[in-house]
PDB file of C-alpha atoms in Angstrom:
ATOM      1  CA  PHE S   1       0.000   0.000   0.000  1.00  0.00           C
ATOM      2  CA  ASN S   2       1.381   3.420  -1.045  1.00  0.00           C
ATOM      3  CA  LYS S   3       0.312   6.007   1.529  1.00  0.00           C
ATOM      4  CA  ALA S   4       1.284   8.990  -0.620  1.00  0.00           C
ATOM      5  CA  GLN S   5      -0.927   7.827  -3.496  1.00  0.00           C
ATOM      6  CA  ASN S   6      -3.507   6.108  -1.295  1.00  0.00           C
ATOM      7  CA  LYS S   7      -3.369   3.093  -3.617  1.00  0.00           C
ATOM      8  CA  GLU S   8      -2.755  -0.621  -3.347  1.00  0.00           C
ATOM      9  CA  PHE S   9      -0.367  -2.375  -5.727  1.00  0.00           C
ATOM     10  CA  SER S  10       0.005  -6.045  -6.587  1.00  0.00           C
ATOM     11  CA  PHE S  11       3.439  -7.632  -6.466  1.00  0.00           C
ATOM     12  CA  CYS S  12       4.898 -11.056  -7.141  1.00  0.00           C
ATOM     13  CA  VAL S  13       5.318 -13.187  -4.018  1.00  0.00           C
ATOM     14  CA  GLY S  14       6.630 -16.365  -5.659  1.00  0.00           C
ATOM     15  CA  TYR S  15       6.843 -18.590  -8.716  1.00  0.00           C
ATOM     16  CA  LYS S  16       5.350 -21.946  -9.628  1.00  0.00           C
ATOM     17  CA  ASN S  17       6.176 -24.797 -12.032  1.00  0.00           C
ATOM     18  CA  LEU S  18       9.852 -23.838 -12.470  1.00  0.00           C
ATOM     19  CA  ASP S  19      10.828 -27.521 -12.767  1.00  0.00           C
ATOM     20  CA  LEU S  20       8.285 -27.937 -15.577  1.00  0.00           C
ATOM     21  CA  LEU S  21       9.690 -24.910 -17.379  1.00  0.00           C
ATOM     22  CA  ASN S  22      13.157 -26.436 -17.087  1.00  0.00           C
ATOM     23  CA  LYS S  23      11.941 -29.679 -18.699  1.00  0.00           C
ATOM     24  CA  LEU S  24      10.341 -27.752 -21.580  1.00  0.00           C
ATOM     25  CA  LEU S  25      13.531 -25.792 -22.235  1.00  0.00           C
ATOM     26  CA  LEU S  26      16.015 -28.670 -22.145  1.00  0.00           C
ATOM     27  CA  PRO S  27      15.117 -30.253 -25.549  1.00  0.00           C
ATOM     28  CA  ILE S  28      15.299 -26.935 -27.411  1.00  0.00           C
ATOM     29  CA  SER S  29      18.283 -25.279 -25.777  1.00  0.00           C
ATOM     30  CA  SER S  30      22.043 -25.688 -25.610  1.00  0.00           C
ATOM     31  CA  ARG S  31      24.337 -23.982 -23.115  1.00  0.00           C
ATOM     32  CA  VAL S  32      28.066 -23.895 -22.507  1.00  0.00           C
ATOM     33  CA  LYS S  33      28.977 -22.443 -19.129  1.00  0.00           C
ATOM     34  CA  LYS S  34      32.152 -20.528 -18.378  1.00  0.00           C
ATOM     35  CA  GLU S  35      33.243 -23.010 -15.726  1.00  0.00           C
ATOM     36  CA  ASP S  36      32.978 -25.847 -18.262  1.00  0.00           C
ATOM     37  CA  VAL S  37      35.528 -24.353 -20.651  1.00  0.00           C
ATOM     38  CA  LEU S  38      37.746 -22.159 -18.459  1.00  0.00           C
ATOM     39  CA  ASP S  39      39.881 -23.068 -15.471  1.00  0.00           C
ATOM     40  CA  LEU S  40      39.620 -19.815 -13.530  1.00  0.00           C
ATOM     41  CA  PRO S  41      40.486 -19.106  -9.880  1.00  0.00           C
ATOM     42  CA  GLU S  42      37.800 -19.002  -7.212  1.00  0.00           C
ATOM     43  CA  LYS S  43      35.460 -16.119  -6.452  1.00  0.00           C
ATOM     44  CA  ILE S  44      35.330 -15.159  -2.765  1.00  0.00           C
ATOM     45  CA  TYR S  45      32.537 -13.061  -1.233  1.00  0.00           C
ATOM     46  CA  GLN S  46      32.431 -10.800   1.818  1.00  0.00           C
ATOM     47  CA  LYS S  47      29.963  -8.299   3.247  1.00  0.00           C
ATOM     48  CA  ARG S  48      30.908  -5.162   5.146  1.00  0.00           C
ATOM     49  CA  TYR S  49      28.148  -3.566   7.201  1.00  0.00           C
ATOM     50  CA  PHE S  50      27.842  -0.052   8.543  1.00  0.00           C
ATOM     51  CA  GLN S  51      25.204   1.715  10.640  1.00  0.00           C
ATOM     52  CA  LEU S  52      23.266   4.815   9.676  1.00  0.00           C
ATOM     53  CA  SER S  53      23.784   7.916  11.768  1.00  0.00           C
ATOM     54  CA  THR S  54      20.940   9.024  14.051  1.00  0.00           C
ATOM     55  CA  GLU S  55      19.845  11.702  11.576  1.00  0.00           C
ATOM     56  CA  GLN S  56      20.102   9.320   8.630  1.00  0.00           C
ATOM     57  CA  ARG S  57      17.950   6.772  10.448  1.00  0.00           C
ATOM     58  CA  ARG S  58      15.309   9.411  11.210  1.00  0.00           C
ATOM     59  CA  ILE S  59      15.150  10.469   7.555  1.00  0.00           C
ATOM     60  CA  TYR S  60      15.270   6.886   6.302  1.00  0.00           C
ATOM     61  CA  ASN S  61      12.435   5.716   8.584  1.00  0.00           C
ATOM     62  CA  SER S  62      10.335   8.763   7.692  1.00  0.00           C
ATOM     63  CA  LEU S  63      10.732   8.056   3.973  1.00  0.00           C
ATOM     64  CA  ARG S  64      10.073   4.346   4.429  1.00  0.00           C
ATOM     65  CA  ASP S  65       6.985   4.788   6.613  1.00  0.00           C
ATOM     66  CA  GLU S  66       5.463   8.048   5.391  1.00  0.00           C
ATOM     67  CA  CYS S  67       7.058   8.576   1.926  1.00  0.00           C
ATOM     68  CA  LEU S  68       8.082  12.016   3.166  1.00  0.00           C
ATOM     69  CA  ALA S  69      11.092  13.465   4.972  1.00  0.00           C
ATOM     70  CA  VAL S  70      12.078  16.931   6.156  1.00  0.00           C
ATOM     71  CA  LEU S  71      15.815  17.539   5.649  1.00  0.00           C
ATOM     72  CA  SER S  72      18.193  19.583   7.766  1.00  0.00           C
ATOM     73  CA  ASP S  73      17.925  22.639   5.482  1.00  0.00           C
ATOM     74  CA  GLY S  74      14.140  22.638   5.788  1.00  0.00           C
ATOM     75  CA  SER S  75      13.499  21.214   2.322  1.00  0.00           C
ATOM     76  CA  VAL S  76      10.961  18.428   1.973  1.00  0.00           C
ATOM     77  CA  VAL S  77      11.382  15.175   0.040  1.00  0.00           C
ATOM     78  CA  LEU S  78       8.001  13.760  -1.007  1.00  0.00           C
ATOM     79  CA  VAL S  79       7.805  10.436  -2.847  1.00  0.00           C
ATOM     80  CA  THR S  80       4.695   9.380  -4.769  1.00  0.00           C
ATOM     81  CA  LEU S  81       5.954   6.387  -6.780  1.00  0.00           C
ATOM     82  CA  PRO S  82       7.209   3.099  -5.271  1.00  0.00           C
ATOM     83  CA  ILE S  83      10.152   2.879  -7.689  1.00  0.00           C
ATOM     84  CA  VAL S  84      11.268   6.383  -6.719  1.00  0.00           C
ATOM     85  CA  LEU S  85      10.965   5.460  -3.046  1.00  0.00           C
ATOM     86  CA  THR S  86      13.565   2.715  -3.475  1.00  0.00           C
ATOM     87  CA  ILE S  87      15.909   5.203  -5.141  1.00  0.00           C
ATOM     88  CA  ARG S  88      15.481   7.764  -2.364  1.00  0.00           C
ATOM     89  CA  LEU S  89      16.003   5.148   0.345  1.00  0.00           C
ATOM     90  CA  GLN S  90      19.234   4.052  -1.312  1.00  0.00           C
ATOM     91  CA  GLN S  91      20.415   7.637  -1.635  1.00  0.00           C
ATOM     92  CA  ALA S  92      19.593   8.335   2.005  1.00  0.00           C
ATOM     93  CA  THR S  93      21.865   5.448   3.043  1.00  0.00           C
ATOM     94  CA  SER S  94      24.620   7.033   0.936  1.00  0.00           C
ATOM     95  CA  GLY S  95      24.433  10.244   2.939  1.00  0.00           C
ATOM     96  CA  TYR S  96      22.448  12.567   0.691  1.00  0.00           C
ATOM     97  CA  LEU S  97      19.114  13.300  -0.963  1.00  0.00           C
ATOM     98  CA  PRO S  98      18.176  15.703  -3.763  1.00  0.00           C
ATOM     99  CA  GLY S  99      16.760  18.887  -2.240  1.00  0.00           C
ATOM    100  CA  GLU S 100      14.155  21.227  -3.670  1.00  0.00           C
ATOM    101  CA  VAL S 101      14.722  22.773  -7.094  1.00  0.00           C
ATOM    102  CA  ASN S 102      16.027  26.343  -6.765  1.00  0.00           C
ATOM    103  CA  SER S 103      15.182  29.414  -8.855  1.00  0.00           C
ATOM    104  CA  GLU S 104      17.903  28.518 -11.367  1.00  0.00           C
ATOM    105  CA  GLY S 105      16.384  25.094 -12.011  1.00  0.00           C
ATOM    106  CA  GLU S 106      19.135  23.293 -10.110  1.00  0.00           C
ATOM    107  CA  GLN S 107      18.506  20.543  -7.587  1.00  0.00           C
ATOM    108  CA  PRO S 108      21.333  20.578  -5.037  1.00  0.00           C
ATOM    109  CA  MET S 109      22.141  17.602  -2.850  1.00  0.00           C
ATOM    110  CA  VAL S 110      21.304  17.900   0.849  1.00  0.00           C
ATOM    111  CA  TYR S 111      23.456  15.731   3.091  1.00  0.00           C
ATOM    112  CA  THR S 112      21.666  13.393   5.483  1.00  0.00           C
ATOM    113  CA  ASP S 113      25.022  12.449   6.987  1.00  0.00           C
ATOM    114  CA  PRO S 114      27.858  14.991   6.559  1.00  0.00           C
ATOM    115  CA  LYS S 115      30.412  12.359   7.646  1.00  0.00           C
ATOM    116  CA  ASN S 116      28.986   9.864   5.109  1.00  0.00           C
ATOM    117  CA  ALA S 117      29.161   6.509   6.894  1.00  0.00           C
ATOM    118  CA  ARG S 118      29.089   4.587   3.599  1.00  0.00           C
ATOM    119  CA  LEU S 119      32.089   6.478   2.251  1.00  0.00           C
ATOM    120  CA  GLN S 120      33.876   5.963   5.562  1.00  0.00           C
ATOM    121  CA  CYS S 121      33.169   2.239   5.324  1.00  0.00           C
ATOM    122  CA  LEU S 122      34.677   2.213   1.835  1.00  0.00           C
ATOM    123  CA  ALA S 123      37.769   4.030   3.129  1.00  0.00           C
ATOM    124  CA  GLU S 124      38.186   1.399   5.851  1.00  0.00           C
ATOM    125  CA  VAL S 125      37.847  -1.404   3.309  1.00  0.00           C
ATOM    126  CA  LEU S 126      40.416   0.207   1.010  1.00  0.00           C
ATOM    127  CA  GLU S 127      42.946   0.392   3.851  1.00  0.00           C
ATOM    128  CA  GLU S 128      43.012  -3.408   3.657  1.00  0.00           C
ATOM    129  CA  VAL S 129      43.303  -3.560  -0.142  1.00  0.00           C
ATOM    130  CA  HIS S 130      46.907  -3.747  -1.278  1.00  0.00           C
ATOM    131  CA  ASN S 131      46.259  -4.773  -4.874  1.00  0.00           C
ATOM    132  CA  SER S 132      44.303  -3.267  -7.758  1.00  0.00           C
ATOM    133  CA  ALA S 133      40.548  -2.962  -7.233  1.00  0.00           C
ATOM    134  CA  ILE S 134      37.337  -2.124  -9.055  1.00  0.00           C
ATOM    135  CA  ILE S 135      34.748  -0.019  -7.232  1.00  0.00           C
ATOM    136  CA  TRP S 136      31.235  -0.222  -8.695  1.00  0.00           C
ATOM    137  CA  ALA S 137      28.908   2.607  -7.666  1.00  0.00           C
ATOM    138  CA  LYS S 138      25.372   3.082  -8.948  1.00  0.00           C
ATOM    139  CA  TRP S 139      24.857   6.841  -8.593  1.00  0.00           C
ATOM    140  CA  ASN S 140      26.743   9.715 -10.252  1.00  0.00           C
ATOM    141  CA  HIS S 141      27.064  11.565  -6.956  1.00  0.00           C
ATOM    142  CA  ASP S 142      28.544   8.485  -5.283  1.00  0.00           C
ATOM    143  CA  ARG S 143      31.211   8.208  -7.961  1.00  0.00           C
ATOM    144  CA  GLU S 144      31.989  11.912  -7.625  1.00  0.00           C
ATOM    145  CA  LEU S 145      32.513  11.519  -3.871  1.00  0.00           C
ATOM    146  CA  ILE S 146      34.653   8.417  -4.342  1.00  0.00           C
ATOM    147  CA  MET S 147      36.838  10.075  -6.968  1.00  0.00           C
ATOM    148  CA  LYS S 148      37.257  13.114  -4.733  1.00  0.00           C
ATOM    149  CA  MET S 149      38.445  10.840  -1.929  1.00  0.00           C
ATOM    150  CA  LEU S 150      40.828   8.781  -4.085  1.00  0.00           C
ATOM    151  CA  GLY S 151      42.237  11.561  -6.259  1.00  0.00           C
ATOM    152  CA  ASP S 152      44.950  10.508  -8.705  1.00  0.00           C
ATOM    153  CA  LYS S 153      44.961   6.932  -7.387  1.00  0.00           C
ATOM    154  CA  ALA S 154      41.806   6.198  -9.408  1.00  0.00           C
ATOM    155  CA  VAL S 155      40.321   6.474 -12.889  1.00  0.00           C
ATOM    156  CA  LEU S 156      36.640   7.040 -13.671  1.00  0.00           C
ATOM    157  CA  TYR S 157      34.615   5.072 -16.228  1.00  0.00           C
ATOM    158  CA  ASP S 158      30.994   6.172 -16.642  1.00  0.00           C
ATOM    159  CA  GLY S 159      28.636   8.124 -18.890  1.00  0.00           C
ATOM    160  CA  SER S 160      30.257  11.448 -18.027  1.00  0.00           C
ATOM    161  CA  VAL S 161      33.578  10.347 -19.531  1.00  0.00           C
ATOM    162  CA  SER S 162      34.387  10.567 -23.256  1.00  0.00           C
ATOM    163  CA  GLU S 163      35.198   7.445 -25.276  1.00  0.00           C
ATOM    164  CA  GLU S 164      38.822   8.555 -25.485  1.00  0.00           C
ATOM    165  CA  ASP S 165      39.068   9.041 -21.728  1.00  0.00           C
ATOM    166  CA  ARG S 166      37.338   5.703 -21.118  1.00  0.00           C
ATOM    167  CA  ASP S 167      39.950   3.933 -23.257  1.00  0.00           C
ATOM    168  CA  SER S 168      42.657   5.770 -21.347  1.00  0.00           C
ATOM    169  CA  ALA S 169      41.095   4.783 -18.003  1.00  0.00           C
ATOM    170  CA  LYS S 170      41.014   1.116 -18.952  1.00  0.00           C
ATOM    171  CA  ARG S 171      44.589   1.175 -20.296  1.00  0.00           C
ATOM    172  CA  ARG S 172      46.010   2.979 -17.257  1.00  0.00           C
ATOM    173  CA  PHE S 173      44.285   0.625 -14.837  1.00  0.00           C
ATOM    174  CA  GLN S 174      45.375  -2.515 -16.667  1.00  0.00           C
ATOM    175  CA  ALA S 175      48.930  -1.160 -16.870  1.00  0.00           C
ATOM    176  CA  GLY S 176      49.013  -0.608 -13.112  1.00  0.00           C
ATOM    177  CA  GLU S 177      49.404   3.165 -13.376  1.00  0.00           C
ATOM    178  CA  VAL S 178      46.507   3.617 -10.928  1.00  0.00           C
ATOM    179  CA  GLN S 179      45.235   1.327  -8.195  1.00  0.00           C
ATOM    180  CA  PHE S 180      41.486   1.876  -8.476  1.00  0.00           C
ATOM    181  CA  PHE S 181      38.930   1.700 -11.289  1.00  0.00           C
ATOM    182  CA  VAL S 182      35.720   3.514 -10.325  1.00  0.00           C
ATOM    183  CA  GLY S 183      32.858   2.671 -12.634  1.00  0.00           C
ATOM    184  CA  ASN S 184      29.154   2.556 -13.322  1.00  0.00           C
ATOM    185  CA  PRO S 185      28.200  -1.125 -13.819  1.00  0.00           C
ATOM    186  CA  THR S 186      25.555  -0.104 -16.350  1.00  0.00           C
ATOM    187  CA  VAL S 187      28.243   1.454 -18.576  1.00  0.00           C
ATOM    188  CA  ALA S 188      31.356  -0.572 -17.764  1.00  0.00           C
ATOM    189  CA  GLY S 189      29.844  -3.841 -16.584  1.00  0.00           C
ATOM    190  CA  GLU S 190      30.035  -5.636 -19.941  1.00  0.00           C
ATOM    191  CA  GLY S 191      32.782  -6.294 -22.457  1.00  0.00           C
ATOM    192  CA  LEU S 192      35.758  -4.912 -20.531  1.00  0.00           C
ATOM    193  CA  THR S 193      38.754  -6.985 -19.499  1.00  0.00           C
ATOM    194  CA  LEU S 194      40.011  -5.764 -16.132  1.00  0.00           C
ATOM    195  CA  THR S 195      42.072  -8.731 -14.966  1.00  0.00           C
ATOM    196  CA  ARG S 196      44.463  -6.396 -13.125  1.00  0.00           C
ATOM    197  CA  ALA S 197      41.856  -6.288 -10.336  1.00  0.00           C
ATOM    198  CA  LYS S 198      42.009  -8.847  -7.543  1.00  0.00           C
ATOM    199  CA  THR S 199      39.313  -7.095  -5.494  1.00  0.00           C
ATOM    200  CA  VAL S 200      35.870  -5.853  -6.541  1.00  0.00           C
ATOM    201  CA  ILE S 201      33.883  -3.577  -4.235  1.00  0.00           C
ATOM    202  CA  TYR S 202      30.165  -2.942  -4.629  1.00  0.00           C
ATOM    203  CA  TYR S 203      29.572   0.458  -3.073  1.00  0.00           C
ATOM    204  CA  ASN S 204      25.884  -0.251  -3.711  1.00  0.00           C
ATOM    205  CA  ASN S 205      23.807  -2.587  -5.875  1.00  0.00           C
ATOM    206  CA  SER S 206      20.870  -2.430  -8.241  1.00  0.00           C
ATOM    207  CA  TYR S 207      18.115  -5.028  -8.544  1.00  0.00           C
ATOM    208  CA  LYS S 208      19.427  -6.137 -11.954  1.00  0.00           C
ATOM    209  CA  LEU S 209      20.896  -9.636 -11.733  1.00  0.00           C
ATOM    210  CA  ILE S 210      22.479  -9.515 -15.198  1.00  0.00           C
ATOM    211  CA  GLU S 211      24.238  -6.262 -14.283  1.00  0.00           C
ATOM    212  CA  ARG S 212      25.647  -7.845 -11.142  1.00  0.00           C
ATOM    213  CA  LEU S 213      26.809 -11.034 -12.872  1.00  0.00           C
ATOM    214  CA  GLN S 214      28.364  -9.212 -15.820  1.00  0.00           C
ATOM    215  CA  SER S 215      30.172  -6.686 -13.639  1.00  0.00           C
ATOM    216  CA  GLU S 216      31.558  -9.516 -11.492  1.00  0.00           C
ATOM    217  CA  ASP S 217      33.145 -11.054 -14.563  1.00  0.00           C
ATOM    218  CA  ARG S 218      35.189  -8.020 -15.648  1.00  0.00           C
ATOM    219  CA  PRO S 219      38.201  -9.294 -13.691  1.00  0.00           C
ATOM    220  CA  HIS S 220      37.160 -12.952 -13.608  1.00  0.00           C
ATOM    221  CA  ARG S 221      37.998 -14.000 -17.151  1.00  0.00           C
ATOM    222  CA  ILE S 222      40.852 -15.296 -19.298  1.00  0.00           C
ATOM    223  CA  GLY S 223      44.101 -13.880 -17.975  1.00  0.00           C
ATOM    224  CA  GLN S 224      43.113 -13.893 -14.308  1.00  0.00           C
ATOM    225  CA  THR S 225      45.564 -15.947 -12.226  1.00  0.00           C
ATOM    226  CA  ASP S 226      44.408 -15.099  -8.677  1.00  0.00           C
ATOM    227  CA  ASN S 227      41.272 -15.533  -6.633  1.00  0.00           C
ATOM    228  CA  VAL S 228      39.003 -12.477  -6.888  1.00  0.00           C
ATOM    229  CA  LEU S 229      37.523 -11.041  -3.697  1.00  0.00           C
ATOM    230  CA  TYR S 230      34.073  -9.413  -3.937  1.00  0.00           C
ATOM    231  CA  ILE S 231      33.054  -7.074  -1.114  1.00  0.00           C
ATOM    232  CA  ASP S 232      29.536  -5.683  -0.711  1.00  0.00           C
ATOM    233  CA  ILE S 233      29.102  -2.544   1.404  1.00  0.00           C
ATOM    234  CA  ILE S 234      25.712  -2.751   3.129  1.00  0.00           C
ATOM    235  CA  ALA S 235      23.849  -0.409   5.461  1.00  0.00           C
ATOM    236  CA  GLU S 236      22.360  -2.442   8.301  1.00  0.00           C
ATOM    237  CA  ASP S 237      18.574  -2.814   8.435  1.00  0.00           C
ATOM    238  CA  THR S 238      17.949  -0.969   5.160  1.00  0.00           C
ATOM    239  CA  VAL S 239      16.953  -1.516   1.565  1.00  0.00           C
ATOM    240  CA  ASP S 240      20.549  -2.632   0.902  1.00  0.00           C
ATOM    241  CA  GLU S 241      19.827  -5.974   2.554  1.00  0.00           C
ATOM    242  CA  GLY S 242      16.594  -6.351   0.564  1.00  0.00           C
ATOM    243  CA  ILE S 243      18.385  -5.724  -2.733  1.00  0.00           C
ATOM    244  CA  VAL S 244      21.040  -8.353  -2.012  1.00  0.00           C
ATOM    245  CA  SER S 245      18.337 -10.834  -0.983  1.00  0.00           C
ATOM    246  CA  ALA S 246      16.451 -10.084  -4.217  1.00  0.00           C
ATOM    247  CA  LEU S 247      19.591 -10.752  -6.275  1.00  0.00           C
ATOM    248  CA  VAL S 248      20.083 -14.084  -4.523  1.00  0.00           C
ATOM    249  CA  ARG S 249      16.442 -15.075  -5.139  1.00  0.00           C
ATOM    250  CA  LYS S 250      16.704 -14.157  -8.817  1.00  0.00           C
ATOM    251  CA  ASP S 251      19.868 -16.236  -9.138  1.00  0.00           C
ATOM    252  CA  GLN S 252      18.141 -19.184  -7.479  1.00  0.00           C
ATOM    253  CA  ILE S 253      15.142 -18.901  -9.808  1.00  0.00           C
ATOM    254  CA  ALA S 254      17.389 -18.734 -12.878  1.00  0.00           C
ATOM    255  CA  SER S 255      19.369 -21.755 -11.649  1.00  0.00           C
ATOM    256  CA  THR S 256      16.174 -23.767 -11.148  1.00  0.00           C
ATOM    257  CA  ILE S 257      14.827 -22.899 -14.604  1.00  0.00           C
ATOM    258  CA  LEU S 258      18.134 -23.717 -16.304  1.00  0.00           C
ATOM    259  CA  GLY S 259      18.785 -26.846 -14.255  1.00  0.00           C
ATOM    260  CA  ASP S 260      21.998 -25.512 -12.694  1.00  0.00           C
ATOM    261  CA  ARG S 261      23.273 -26.419  -9.262  1.00  0.00           C
ATOM    262  CA  LEU S 262      22.370 -23.776  -6.691  1.00  0.00           C
ATOM    263  CA  ARG S 263      25.540 -21.951  -5.743  1.00  0.00           C
ATOM    264  CA  GLU S 264      26.709 -20.245  -2.600  1.00  0.00           C
ATOM    265  CA  TRP S 265      26.641 -16.593  -3.580  1.00  0.00           C
ATOM    266  CA  LEU S 266      26.339 -13.335  -1.647  1.00  0.00           C
ATOM    267  CA  ARG S 267      25.546 -15.290   1.526  1.00  0.00           C
TER     268      ARG S 267
END
């Protein structure tokens, strides 16, 4: 039920007959899996949790329960669509929300947590990373904050970067000229070979399973000789946990339909 719209919405609570669908697909399909043709090192998964600040939690709970939050500068965030609510909840856990549009048509960011607990968590994780790493971040503002923190130790690969600069970013990272590759998984999650990376950090996730799987494989492909560590940064008791759970469920459904063995992933 959406309180702001005063409407009820239907949503999927489960699936039926997946085994039957698998049997129907088997005679008309042929698949070759990566693990059947490549002898690649293991993928290792970790989760790093952080807690929202008191002010962040107030804003987050207000958005979640009432679809409305009053920010520290007095501006009001009102959400009327469920899909937008998920976006705003994610942004709130990242320490900011878009404020009210000003007279110049700009929409400045208002910080729900000036210290930015998520960014601090990333900084703590990076203190333990002594090899090359990929940092996937969903939002433009997140990538801006990360690049500001890392400076000349990182290259940026997203929609704001020209094709020439993207090629340069990939080359410099693979050559070891910089330690970190900061990217948007929607833009850089497919087709790139980034085997220099031994660590992959998900600053945040989307609900798209294919985006997650493809972005995981940028370093995990031909040429990789070491285990790859995947670290998910997660805000405790927030939408972050729901998104990861949704990705796991989608992977389980796909495995059942395709007849694959269920794997331990993001547990």
